[in-house]
Amino acid sequence: MLKNMLNNIQKKSLKERFLLVLGILFFLIYLVLGLMIMFWEKLPLNMEPKYRYAFGGLLIVYSAIRFLRLINSNTE
């Protein structure tokens, strides 16, 4: 499976590989931002804890959706 994924990546054009790297980068940015909002107490956001957890969870779910779309587009 991993070998098949590497072959798919190598077959992509330079533009498609750049967009793949960009997609992975933004997945990581949304994931880290969601975790920061949820667990970093010194972050200057004046929100109640329940709203912080809800917003952080929403960002994490969004990053998971982006990751699943990225994986599904990689198999084509």
PDB file of C-alpha atoms in Angstrom:
ATOM      1  CA  MET A   1       0.000   0.000   0.000  1.00  0.00           C
ATOM      2  CA  LEU A   2       2.778   2.427   0.929  1.00  0.00           C
ATOM      3  CA  LYS A   3       4.694   1.519  -2.214  1.00  0.00           C
ATOM      4  CA  ASN A   4       1.566   2.164  -4.286  1.00  0.00           C
ATOM      5  CA  MET A   5       1.137   5.600  -2.689  1.00  0.00           C
ATOM      6  CA  LEU A   6       4.770   6.490  -3.407  1.00  0.00           C
ATOM      7  CA  ASN A   7       4.322   5.466  -7.040  1.00  0.00           C
ATOM      8  CA  ASN A   8       1.230   7.677  -7.289  1.00  0.00           C
ATOM      9  CA  ILE A   9       3.161  10.630  -5.856  1.00  0.00           C
ATOM     10  CA  GLN A  10       6.070  10.100  -8.248  1.00  0.00           C
ATOM     11  CA  LYS A  11       3.709  10.035 -11.230  1.00  0.00           C
ATOM     12  CA  LYS A  12       2.274  13.441 -10.346  1.00  0.00           C
ATOM     13  CA  SER A  13       3.428  16.599 -12.074  1.00  0.00           C
ATOM     14  CA  LEU A  14       5.346  19.264 -10.215  1.00  0.00           C
ATOM     15  CA  LYS A  15       2.179  21.324  -9.749  1.00  0.00           C
ATOM     16  CA  GLU A  16       0.255  18.373  -8.300  1.00  0.00           C
ATOM     17  CA  ARG A  17       3.094  17.528  -5.896  1.00  0.00           C
ATOM     18  CA  PHE A  18       3.243  21.160  -4.768  1.00  0.00           C
ATOM     19  CA  LEU A  19      -0.501  21.147  -4.104  1.00  0.00           C
ATOM     20  CA  LEU A  20      -0.129  17.883  -2.177  1.00  0.00           C
ATOM     21  CA  VAL A  21       2.547  19.405   0.058  1.00  0.00           C
ATOM     22  CA  LEU A  22       0.430  22.530   0.479  1.00  0.00           C
ATOM     23  CA  GLY A  23      -2.567  20.400   1.459  1.00  0.00           C
ATOM     24  CA  ILE A  24      -0.520  18.532   4.070  1.00  0.00           C
ATOM     25  CA  LEU A  25       0.815  21.833   5.403  1.00  0.00           C
ATOM     26  CA  PHE A  26      -2.650  23.323   5.853  1.00  0.00           C
ATOM     27  CA  PHE A  27      -3.917  20.102   7.446  1.00  0.00           C
ATOM     28  CA  LEU A  28      -1.159  20.425  10.046  1.00  0.00           C
ATOM     29  CA  ILE A  29      -1.822  24.146  10.536  1.00  0.00           C
ATOM     30  CA  TYR A  30      -5.532  23.600  11.270  1.00  0.00           C
ATOM     31  CA  LEU A  31      -4.769  20.666  13.561  1.00  0.00           C
ATOM     32  CA  VAL A  32      -2.171  22.571  15.589  1.00  0.00           C
ATOM     33  CA  LEU A  33      -4.346  25.702  15.725  1.00  0.00           C
ATOM     34  CA  GLY A  34      -7.274  23.671  17.059  1.00  0.00           C
ATOM     35  CA  LEU A  35      -5.095  22.079  19.724  1.00  0.00           C
ATOM     36  CA  MET A  36      -3.613  25.453  20.670  1.00  0.00           C
ATOM     37  CA  ILE A  37      -7.040  27.016  21.111  1.00  0.00           C
ATOM     38  CA  MET A  38      -8.206  24.105  23.234  1.00  0.00           C
ATOM     39  CA  PHE A  39      -5.230  23.598  25.528  1.00  0.00           C
ATOM     40  CA  TRP A  40      -3.014  26.703  25.585  1.00  0.00           C
ATOM     41  CA  GLU A  41      -4.263  28.769  28.502  1.00  0.00           C
ATOM     42  CA  LYS A  42      -2.030  31.796  27.784  1.00  0.00           C
ATOM     43  CA  LEU A  43      -3.496  32.275  24.296  1.00  0.00           C
ATOM     44  CA  PRO A  44      -5.093  35.750  24.306  1.00  0.00           C
ATOM     45  CA  LEU A  45      -8.664  34.750  23.511  1.00  0.00           C
ATOM     46  CA  ASN A  46     -11.397  36.010  25.787  1.00  0.00           C
ATOM     47  CA  MET A  47     -13.711  33.029  25.456  1.00  0.00           C
ATOM     48  CA  GLU A  48     -15.369  30.775  27.941  1.00  0.00           C
ATOM     49  CA  PRO A  49     -13.746  27.337  28.162  1.00  0.00           C
ATOM     50  CA  LYS A  50     -16.735  25.536  26.636  1.00  0.00           C
ATOM     51  CA  TYR A  51     -16.559  27.800  23.559  1.00  0.00           C
ATOM     52  CA  ARG A  52     -12.796  27.355  23.323  1.00  0.00           C
ATOM     53  CA  TYR A  53     -13.208  23.567  23.321  1.00  0.00           C
ATOM     54  CA  ALA A  54     -16.025  23.765  20.787  1.00  0.00           C
ATOM     55  CA  PHE A  55     -14.048  26.024  18.432  1.00  0.00           C
ATOM     56  CA  GLY A  56     -10.885  23.943  18.811  1.00  0.00           C
ATOM     57  CA  GLY A  57     -12.855  20.758  18.189  1.00  0.00           C
ATOM     58  CA  LEU A  58     -14.431  22.299  15.102  1.00  0.00           C
ATOM     59  CA  LEU A  59     -10.991  23.144  13.717  1.00  0.00           C
ATOM     60  CA  ILE A  60      -9.767  19.610  14.405  1.00  0.00           C
ATOM     61  CA  VAL A  61     -12.789  18.109  12.646  1.00  0.00           C
ATOM     62  CA  TYR A  62     -12.199  20.445   9.703  1.00  0.00           C
ATOM     63  CA  SER A  63      -8.557  19.359   9.515  1.00  0.00           C
ATOM     64  CA  ALA A  64      -9.663  15.712   9.514  1.00  0.00           C
ATOM     65  CA  ILE A  65     -12.056  16.406   6.633  1.00  0.00           C
ATOM     66  CA  ARG A  66      -9.259  18.130   4.692  1.00  0.00           C
ATOM     67  CA  PHE A  67      -6.977  15.148   5.354  1.00  0.00           C
ATOM     68  CA  LEU A  68      -9.569  12.648   4.144  1.00  0.00           C
ATOM     69  CA  ARG A  69     -10.147  14.675   0.974  1.00  0.00           C
ATOM     70  CA  LEU A  70      -6.395  14.831   0.441  1.00  0.00           C
ATOM     71  CA  ILE A  71      -6.035  11.062   0.803  1.00  0.00           C
ATOM     72  CA  ASN A  72      -8.962  10.401  -1.536  1.00  0.00           C
ATOM     73  CA  SER A  73      -7.597  12.748  -4.192  1.00  0.00           C
ATOM     74  CA  ASN A  74      -4.170  11.102  -3.916  1.00  0.00           C
ATOM     75  CA  THR A  75      -5.497   7.694  -4.985  1.00  0.00           C
ATOM     76  CA  GLU A  76      -6.623   8.949  -8.397  1.00  0.00           C
TER      77      GLU A  76
END
